[in-house]
Short mmCIF file of C-alpha atoms in Angstrom, two decimals:
data_model
loop_
_atom_site.label_atom_id
_atom_site.label_comp_id
_atom_site.label_asym_id
_atom_site.label_seq_id
_atom_site.Cartn_x
_atom_site.Cartn_y
_atom_site.Cartn_z
CA MET T 23 0.00 0.00 0.00
CA ARG T 24 1.10 3.55 -0.67
CA ARG T 25 1.21 6.64 1.55
CA LEU T 26 0.61 4.95 4.85
CA PHE T 27 0.61 6.96 8.06
CA PRO T 28 1.26 4.64 11.00
CA VAL T 29 0.61 5.73 14.57
CA THR T 30 2.68 4.20 17.33
CA ASP T 31 0.77 1.84 19.58
CA GLN T 32 -1.10 3.78 22.27
CA THR T 33 -2.88 0.87 23.93
CA PRO T 34 -2.53 0.99 27.74
CA PRO T 35 -1.41 -2.17 29.56
CA VAL T 36 -4.06 -4.87 29.35
CA PRO T 37 -4.28 -7.33 32.25
CA ALA T 38 -4.08 -11.01 31.22
CA ALA T 39 -3.09 -10.15 27.64
CA PRO T 40 0.32 -9.30 26.13
CA ALA T 41 1.00 -5.73 25.10
CA ALA T 42 0.05 -4.76 21.54
CA PRO T 43 2.78 -4.64 18.88
CA THR T 44 3.95 -1.37 17.43
CA ALA T 45 3.14 -0.76 13.78
CA PRO T 46 6.24 -0.38 11.58
CA THR T 47 7.12 3.17 10.64
CA GLY T 48 8.98 2.53 7.37
CA PRO T 49 12.32 3.98 6.27
CA ALA T 50 10.91 7.45 5.53
CA ALA T 51 9.82 8.19 9.10
CA PRO T 52 11.21 11.62 10.04
CA THR T 53 14.22 11.82 12.32
CA GLY T 54 13.34 12.70 15.87
CA ALA T 55 9.65 11.75 15.53
CA PRO T 56 7.81 11.39 18.84
CA ALA T 57 7.94 7.89 20.31
CA THR T 58 4.27 7.74 21.33
CA GLY T 59 0.96 9.45 20.81
CA ALA T 60 1.79 11.15 17.49
CA ALA T 61 1.42 10.29 13.82
CA VAL T 62 4.55 9.20 11.97
CA VAL T 63 4.49 9.75 8.22
CA GLY T 64 5.33 6.54 6.37
CA ASP T 65 7.02 6.06 3.03
CA ALA T 66 5.23 6.30 -0.30
CA ARG T 67 5.80 2.70 -1.33
CA GLU T 68 3.59 -0.33 -1.18
CA TRP T 69 3.99 -2.26 2.05
CA SER T 70 4.84 -5.92 1.79
CA LEU T 71 2.46 -8.52 3.12
CA GLY T 72 5.08 -9.35 5.75
CA GLU T 73 5.05 -5.77 7.03
CA LEU T 74 1.25 -5.80 7.19
CA ALA T 75 1.38 -9.11 9.06
CA ASP T 76 3.82 -7.62 11.58
CA ALA T 77 1.58 -4.58 12.05
CA TYR T 78 -1.50 -6.74 12.67
CA ALA T 79 0.11 -9.56 14.64
CA TYR T 80 -1.95 -11.18 17.38
CA PRO T 81 -0.67 -11.04 20.96
CA GLN T 82 2.05 -13.63 21.44
CA ASP T 83 -0.09 -15.75 23.73
CA ALA T 84 -3.64 -15.21 22.53
CA GLY T 85 -4.88 -17.97 24.83
CA SER T 86 -4.06 -15.85 27.90
CA ALA T 87 -6.80 -13.33 27.06
CA PRO T 88 -9.70 -13.18 29.53
CA HIS T 89 -11.95 -15.54 27.56
CA GLY T 90 -9.27 -18.03 26.56
CA ALA T 91 -8.79 -16.59 23.07
CA TRP T 92 -8.15 -13.25 21.36
CA LEU T 93 -11.21 -12.25 19.34
CA ARG T 94 -10.76 -9.48 16.80
CA ALA T 95 -13.31 -8.13 14.35
CA ASN T 96 -12.66 -6.75 10.90
CA MET T 97 -15.31 -4.43 9.51
CA VAL T 98 -15.69 -1.52 7.08
CA SER T 99 -17.89 1.54 7.53
CA SER T 100 -18.73 4.52 5.36
CA LEU T 101 -18.37 8.06 6.72
CA ASP T 102 -22.07 8.09 7.59
CA GLY T 103 -21.92 4.77 9.43
CA ALA T 104 -23.10 2.28 6.81
CA ALA T 105 -21.56 -1.18 7.01
CA GLN T 106 -22.96 -2.16 3.61
CA HIS T 107 -24.32 -0.78 0.36
CA ASP T 108 -27.07 -2.74 -1.35
CA GLY T 109 -26.56 -5.45 1.24
CA ARG T 110 -22.84 -6.01 0.62
CA SER T 111 -19.63 -4.55 2.02
CA GLU T 112 -17.65 -4.66 -1.24
CA PRO T 113 -18.98 -1.35 -2.66
CA ILE T 114 -17.51 0.62 0.25
CA SER T 115 -14.21 -1.30 0.31
CA SER T 116 -10.96 -0.79 -1.63
CA ALA T 117 -7.97 -2.75 -2.91
CA ALA T 118 -5.95 -1.81 0.19
CA ASP T 119 -8.85 -2.84 2.43
CA MET T 120 -8.89 -6.24 0.72
CA ARG T 121 -5.13 -6.63 1.26
CA ILE T 122 -5.64 -6.08 4.97
CA PHE T 123 -8.68 -8.37 4.89
CA GLY T 124 -6.50 -11.12 3.41
CA THR T 125 -3.71 -10.48 5.90
CA LEU T 126 -6.04 -10.69 8.88
CA ARG T 127 -7.42 -13.98 7.59
CA ALA T 128 -3.91 -15.32 7.06
CA LEU T 129 -3.02 -14.59 10.71
CA ALA T 130 -6.14 -16.22 12.19
CA ASP T 131 -6.77 -19.77 13.38
CA VAL T 132 -10.49 -19.42 12.67
CA VAL T 133 -12.81 -16.94 10.94
CA VAL T 134 -16.19 -16.66 12.65
CA VAL T 135 -19.07 -15.44 10.50
CA GLY T 136 -22.85 -15.25 10.70
CA ALA T 137 -25.04 -17.40 8.47
CA GLN T 138 -26.69 -14.38 6.85
CA THR T 139 -23.29 -12.98 5.87
CA VAL T 140 -22.38 -16.35 4.35
CA ARG T 141 -25.53 -16.20 2.24
CA LEU T 142 -25.20 -12.54 1.19
CA GLU T 143 -21.45 -12.40 0.57
CA GLY T 144 -21.09 -15.78 -1.14
CA TYR T 145 -18.50 -17.07 1.31
CA ARG T 146 -15.91 -19.50 0.08
CA PRO T 147 -13.34 -21.56 2.03
CA ALA T 148 -10.21 -19.79 3.20
CA ARG T 149 -7.26 -20.63 0.97
CA ALA T 150 -3.63 -21.33 1.70
CA ARG T 151 -1.39 -18.44 0.69
CA GLU T 152 2.27 -19.00 -0.04
CA ALA T 153 3.18 -15.54 1.25
CA PHE T 154 2.09 -16.55 4.76
CA ALA T 155 3.01 -20.25 4.73
CA ALA T 156 6.26 -19.94 6.70
CA ARG T 157 4.71 -17.58 9.24
CA ARG T 158 1.78 -19.93 9.86
CA GLU T 159 4.05 -22.95 10.15
CA ALA T 160 6.27 -21.14 12.68
CA ALA T 161 3.17 -20.29 14.71
CA GLY T 162 2.02 -23.92 14.71
CA GLN T 163 -0.95 -23.16 12.47
CA GLY T 164 -2.37 -25.17 9.60
CA PRO T 165 -2.14 -23.94 6.01
CA ALA T 166 -5.38 -21.89 6.25
CA PRO T 167 -7.87 -20.81 8.91
CA ALA T 168 -11.08 -22.72 9.46
CA ILE T 169 -14.36 -20.96 8.75
CA ALA T 170 -16.87 -21.18 11.61
CA VAL T 171 -20.46 -20.33 10.65
CA VAL T 172 -22.83 -19.23 13.42
CA SER T 173 -26.36 -20.49 12.79
CA ALA T 174 -29.32 -21.44 14.96
CA SER T 175 -31.41 -22.93 12.14
CA LEU T 176 -28.58 -24.38 9.99
CA ASP T 177 -30.50 -23.01 7.01
CA LEU T 178 -27.44 -23.20 4.78
CA ASP T 179 -26.69 -24.50 1.30
CA PHE T 180 -24.44 -27.47 2.02
CA SER T 181 -23.64 -27.91 -1.66
CA LEU T 182 -21.52 -24.73 -1.63
CA PRO T 183 -17.70 -25.00 -1.82
CA LEU T 184 -17.53 -23.70 1.75
CA PHE T 185 -18.81 -27.13 2.80
CA THR T 186 -17.84 -29.42 -0.09
CA SER T 187 -14.21 -28.41 -0.70
CA PRO T 188 -12.62 -26.53 2.22
CA LEU T 189 -8.92 -26.94 2.90
CA VAL T 190 -9.86 -27.56 6.54
CA PRO T 191 -13.35 -28.68 7.59
CA THR T 192 -15.87 -25.89 8.01
CA LEU T 193 -17.29 -25.57 11.53
CA ILE T 194 -20.88 -24.73 12.38
CA LEU T 195 -21.53 -23.12 15.75
CA THR T 196 -25.07 -23.71 16.95
CA GLY T 197 -27.15 -24.45 20.02
CA ALA T 198 -28.15 -27.72 21.61
CA ALA T 199 -31.73 -27.28 20.36
CA ALA T 200 -30.74 -26.92 16.70
CA PRO T 201 -32.91 -28.96 14.25
CA PRO T 202 -31.50 -32.53 14.39
CA ALA T 203 -32.18 -33.18 10.70
CA ARG T 204 -30.17 -30.12 9.68
CA VAL T 205 -27.35 -31.13 12.02
CA ARG T 206 -27.19 -34.54 10.35
CA GLU T 207 -27.23 -32.94 6.90
CA ALA T 208 -24.40 -30.62 7.87
CA GLU T 209 -22.31 -33.53 9.13
CA ARG T 210 -23.00 -35.55 5.97
CA ALA T 211 -21.70 -32.58 3.98
CA GLY T 212 -18.42 -32.75 5.93
CA ALA T 213 -18.98 -29.87 8.35
CA GLU T 214 -18.17 -30.22 12.05
CA VAL T 215 -21.03 -29.08 14.29
CA VAL T 216 -19.97 -27.40 17.54
CA VAL T 217 -22.60 -26.86 20.24
CA ALA T 218 -22.13 -23.50 21.98
CA GLY T 219 -25.48 -22.82 23.61
CA ASP T 220 -28.23 -24.57 25.54
CA GLY T 221 -31.09 -23.30 23.34
CA PRO T 222 -31.35 -23.07 19.56
CA GLY T 223 -28.82 -20.26 19.27
CA VAL T 224 -25.21 -19.60 20.16
CA GLU T 225 -24.01 -17.96 23.36
CA PRO T 226 -21.09 -15.68 22.38
CA GLU T 227 -18.76 -16.46 25.29
CA ARG T 228 -19.36 -20.19 24.91
CA ALA T 229 -18.57 -19.91 21.19
CA VAL T 230 -15.25 -18.20 21.92
CA ARG T 231 -14.35 -20.80 24.55
CA ALA T 232 -15.50 -23.75 22.41
CA LEU T 233 -13.22 -22.67 19.58
CA ALA T 234 -10.37 -22.01 22.02
CA GLY T 235 -10.86 -25.56 23.33
CA ARG T 236 -10.02 -26.77 19.85
CA GLY T 237 -6.78 -24.81 19.92
CA LEU T 238 -8.25 -21.97 17.84
CA THR T 239 -7.19 -19.04 20.01
CA ARG T 240 -6.46 -16.47 17.28
CA GLN T 241 -10.03 -15.68 16.36
CA LEU T 242 -11.35 -13.29 13.71
CA THR T 243 -14.95 -12.34 13.07
CA GLU T 244 -16.03 -10.65 9.85
CA GLY T 245 -19.61 -10.07 11.00
CA GLY T 246 -22.20 -9.49 9.98
CA PRO T 247 -23.47 -6.66 12.13
CA ARG T 248 -25.88 -8.78 14.17
CA LEU T 249 -23.16 -11.29 15.10
CA LEU T 250 -20.68 -8.54 15.96
CA GLY T 251 -23.36 -6.88 18.09
CA GLN T 252 -23.79 -10.11 20.04
CA PHE T 253 -20.04 -10.34 20.69
CA VAL T 254 -19.98 -6.69 21.81
CA ALA T 255 -22.98 -7.08 24.11
CA ALA T 256 -21.41 -10.18 25.67
CA GLY T 257 -18.13 -8.33 26.31
CA VAL T 258 -15.94 -10.86 24.50
CA LEU T 259 -14.53 -8.69 21.70
CA ASP T 260 -10.87 -7.85 22.32
CA GLU T 261 -9.99 -5.89 19.18
CA LEU T 262 -11.69 -4.05 16.32
CA CYS T 263 -9.98 -3.50 12.99
CA LEU T 264 -12.20 -0.88 11.34
CA THR T 265 -11.76 0.53 7.86
CA VAL T 266 -13.32 3.98 7.55
CA SER T 267 -14.30 4.40 3.91
CA PRO T 268 -14.30 7.97 2.50
CA MET T 269 -17.81 7.49 1.10
CA LEU T 270 -21.30 8.70 1.94
CA THR T 271 -24.08 6.24 1.23
CA ALA T 272 -27.21 7.61 2.99
CA GLY T 273 -29.96 5.00 2.90
CA ASP T 274 -30.84 2.73 5.80
CA ALA T 275 -27.90 0.29 5.82
CA GLN T 276 -26.91 -1.37 9.07
CA ARG T 277 -24.12 -0.12 11.29
CA ILE T 278 -21.15 -2.43 11.85
CA ALA T 279 -22.81 -3.80 15.00
CA GLY T 280 -26.48 -4.18 15.84
CA GLY T 281 -28.74 -5.83 18.38
CA PRO T 282 -28.92 -5.50 22.16
CA SER T 283 -26.77 -2.94 23.95
CA PRO T 284 -24.44 -3.75 26.85
CA ALA T 285 -25.29 -2.17 30.19
CA VAL T 286 -22.17 -0.01 29.89
CA PRO T 287 -20.41 0.80 26.59
CA SER T 288 -17.07 -0.97 26.16
CA ARG T 289 -14.09 1.40 26.05
CA PHE T 290 -11.44 0.73 23.42
CA ALA T 291 -8.05 2.40 22.89
CA LEU T 292 -6.50 3.28 19.56
CA ALA T 293 -3.63 0.90 18.78
CA SER T 294 -2.68 1.98 15.25
CA ILE T 295 -3.94 3.79 12.19
CA LEU T 296 -2.91 3.58 8.53
CA GLU T 297 -4.11 5.64 5.56
CA GLU T 298 -4.30 5.20 1.81
CA ASP T 299 -6.32 7.20 -0.71
CA GLY T 300 -8.52 8.60 2.02
CA PHE T 301 -9.31 5.21 3.56
CA LEU T 302 -8.38 4.96 7.24
CA PHE T 303 -7.39 1.55 8.55
CA THR T 304 -7.79 1.75 12.30
CA ARG T 305 -7.13 -0.79 15.04
CA TYR T 306 -8.61 -0.51 18.52
CA ARG T 307 -8.06 -2.76 21.51
CA ARG T 308 -10.43 -3.13 24.43
CA ILE T 309 -9.42 -1.66 27.76
CA HIS T 310 -10.07 -4.53 30.15
CA PRO T 311 -10.93 -3.50 33.70
CA VAL T 312 -8.21 -4.18 36.27
#
């Protein structure tokens, strides 16, 4: 990416989680730039995928986070708060946003996504990428992250490549009261059904812990807004990677998170910010109470 403007990590110490990494400043950072709390102008070259991976690295021991895993979200929003245009996020995205999207996926053990987003966005299995192969191997990860679909009804098309030809088996997070016939159909299609709730739906904290119990501690959710809202309300979201798109959409599109509100809003601290062509790529980390 070109013309990036990193900000040094400003996240305060977080109990039970390692400190956040500092985003690279690039060779063109001015001499004598402030060490913290100020923007550092980056160079006008395209960052390598390795540099992006360093900037967005998970905490070294993600499993030490309060809920047994580090859950980050990656979302895009227009200037007027729309998470979608005509039901999809692609129209408010950019090439740089998609590079970061791919990098975040390549760092994750599992990508958690709502069933409606799978249907609307035409989700496909995560693929192995040669650029990240050595990094994943060194971290003890498989060649690609698993996709975990959150669904109470299991009203999914099991003939899609997401279920028929994933590199690693697709997971379905559901509740104990999910329709038995749909559970059997999902398993026949090759999906692994994970129960994370006593009723028909999924309980967010149980979902995070169930995936962590499978060794999937570097967790990424790509929404949609209703699922992200559930994670926020349950207090299990550790990090938000938010792309602010320099577009105005008007209309009645959803925000990045919807649904019930927590009793008290969660406070997050800015960890880093990058810019390209007017798009802001921000990263916030939750301030956990001491």
